[in-house]
Amino acid sequence: MPNTRNTSLLKHLPRWLMLLTVLSCAALASDPADTVVMSDAIEIAKKAVGGEVVKADTLTLETGLAYRIRLVNNGHVKEVLVDATSGELLPP
């Protein structure tokens, strides 16, 4: 009599292998050099509006990840969104 547990695991092996293949391809496709780190986003925001950074955090938008940088410039708080992939400024 065959071991039903081993048979069940072998039955699902092709699906697991396919999943691992897809995930590894996705990991290879996202090059870390193509992403902007928080310190870069802060410099981009400072160049855009000037001032001192009072807060920086990461947001998940419909379009992907972004950094929200809050700066104080001449007594006014300004908020800048920087795309975490391209480094481009996003509309508020």
Short mmCIF file of C-alpha atoms in Angstrom, two decimals:
data_model
loop_
_atom_site.label_atom_id
_atom_site.label_comp_id
_atom_site.label_asym_id
_atom_site.label_seq_id
_atom_site.Cartn_x
_atom_site.Cartn_y
_atom_site.Cartn_z
CA MET A 1 0.00 0.00 0.00
CA PRO A 2 1.57 3.36 -1.02
CA ASN A 3 2.08 6.08 1.56
CA THR A 4 -0.76 8.53 0.85
CA ARG A 5 1.05 11.46 2.47
CA ASN A 6 4.05 11.13 0.15
CA THR A 7 1.76 10.68 -2.84
CA SER A 8 -0.12 13.85 -1.92
CA LEU A 9 3.11 15.86 -1.59
CA LEU A 10 4.38 14.60 -4.95
CA LYS A 11 1.05 15.50 -6.54
CA HIS A 12 1.57 19.17 -5.61
CA LEU A 13 5.31 19.32 -6.35
CA PRO A 14 4.95 20.74 -9.90
CA ARG A 15 2.81 23.62 -8.57
CA TRP A 16 5.38 24.45 -5.89
CA LEU A 17 8.20 24.36 -8.41
CA MET A 18 6.27 26.69 -10.72
CA LEU A 19 5.60 29.10 -7.86
CA LEU A 20 9.26 29.13 -6.85
CA THR A 21 10.27 29.79 -10.45
CA VAL A 22 7.88 32.73 -10.79
CA LEU A 23 8.99 34.24 -7.47
CA SER A 24 12.67 33.90 -8.27
CA CYS A 25 12.16 35.54 -11.68
CA ALA A 26 10.32 38.42 -10.04
CA ALA A 27 13.13 38.85 -7.53
CA LEU A 28 15.72 38.95 -10.30
CA ALA A 29 13.67 41.43 -12.32
CA SER A 30 13.61 44.01 -9.51
CA ASP A 31 17.11 45.42 -9.47
CA PRO A 32 17.90 47.14 -6.13
CA ALA A 33 20.03 49.66 -8.04
CA ASP A 34 16.84 50.92 -9.69
CA THR A 35 15.28 51.95 -6.38
CA VAL A 36 15.71 55.15 -4.40
CA VAL A 37 16.67 54.89 -0.74
CA MET A 38 15.27 57.19 1.94
CA SER A 39 18.42 59.33 2.15
CA ASP A 40 18.26 59.95 -1.63
CA ALA A 41 14.58 60.89 -1.36
CA ILE A 42 15.42 63.38 1.40
CA GLU A 43 18.06 65.03 -0.78
CA ILE A 44 15.61 65.20 -3.70
CA ALA A 45 13.01 66.86 -1.45
CA LYS A 46 15.54 69.34 -0.03
CA LYS A 47 16.61 70.37 -3.53
CA ALA A 48 12.98 70.78 -4.56
CA VAL A 49 11.70 72.96 -1.70
CA GLY A 50 14.60 73.61 0.68
CA GLY A 51 14.30 73.67 4.45
CA GLU A 52 14.89 71.21 7.26
CA VAL A 53 13.43 67.70 7.30
CA VAL A 54 11.11 67.12 10.25
CA LYS A 55 9.69 63.73 9.25
CA ALA A 56 10.18 61.11 6.57
CA ASP A 57 8.26 57.89 6.05
CA THR A 58 7.32 55.36 3.41
CA LEU A 59 3.89 55.16 1.79
CA THR A 60 2.24 52.52 -0.34
CA LEU A 61 0.35 54.20 -3.16
CA GLU A 62 -1.68 52.68 -6.00
CA THR A 63 1.32 53.27 -8.25
CA GLY A 64 3.84 51.72 -5.86
CA LEU A 65 6.07 52.82 -2.99
CA ALA A 66 6.85 56.46 -2.30
CA TYR A 67 8.60 58.49 0.37
CA ARG A 68 6.72 61.28 2.14
CA ILE A 69 9.16 63.94 3.28
CA ARG A 70 7.98 66.81 5.50
CA LEU A 71 10.17 69.88 5.65
CA VAL A 72 9.97 73.24 7.42
CA ASN A 73 10.97 76.19 5.27
CA ASN A 74 10.54 79.78 6.52
CA GLY A 75 8.06 78.61 9.16
CA HIS A 76 5.90 76.70 6.68
CA VAL A 77 5.58 72.93 6.61
CA LYS A 78 5.84 71.48 3.13
CA GLU A 79 5.19 67.88 2.18
CA VAL A 80 6.95 66.28 -0.77
CA LEU A 81 6.26 62.84 -2.24
CA VAL A 82 9.15 61.08 -3.98
CA ASP A 83 8.62 57.96 -6.08
CA ALA A 84 10.71 55.16 -4.53
CA THR A 85 11.52 53.65 -7.91
CA SER A 86 12.23 56.62 -10.16
CA GLY A 87 13.08 59.37 -7.68
CA GLU A 88 10.61 61.68 -9.39
CA LEU A 89 8.51 64.14 -7.42
CA LEU A 90 4.87 63.11 -7.24
CA PRO A 91 1.87 65.41 -6.97
CA PRO A 92 0.58 65.80 -3.39
#
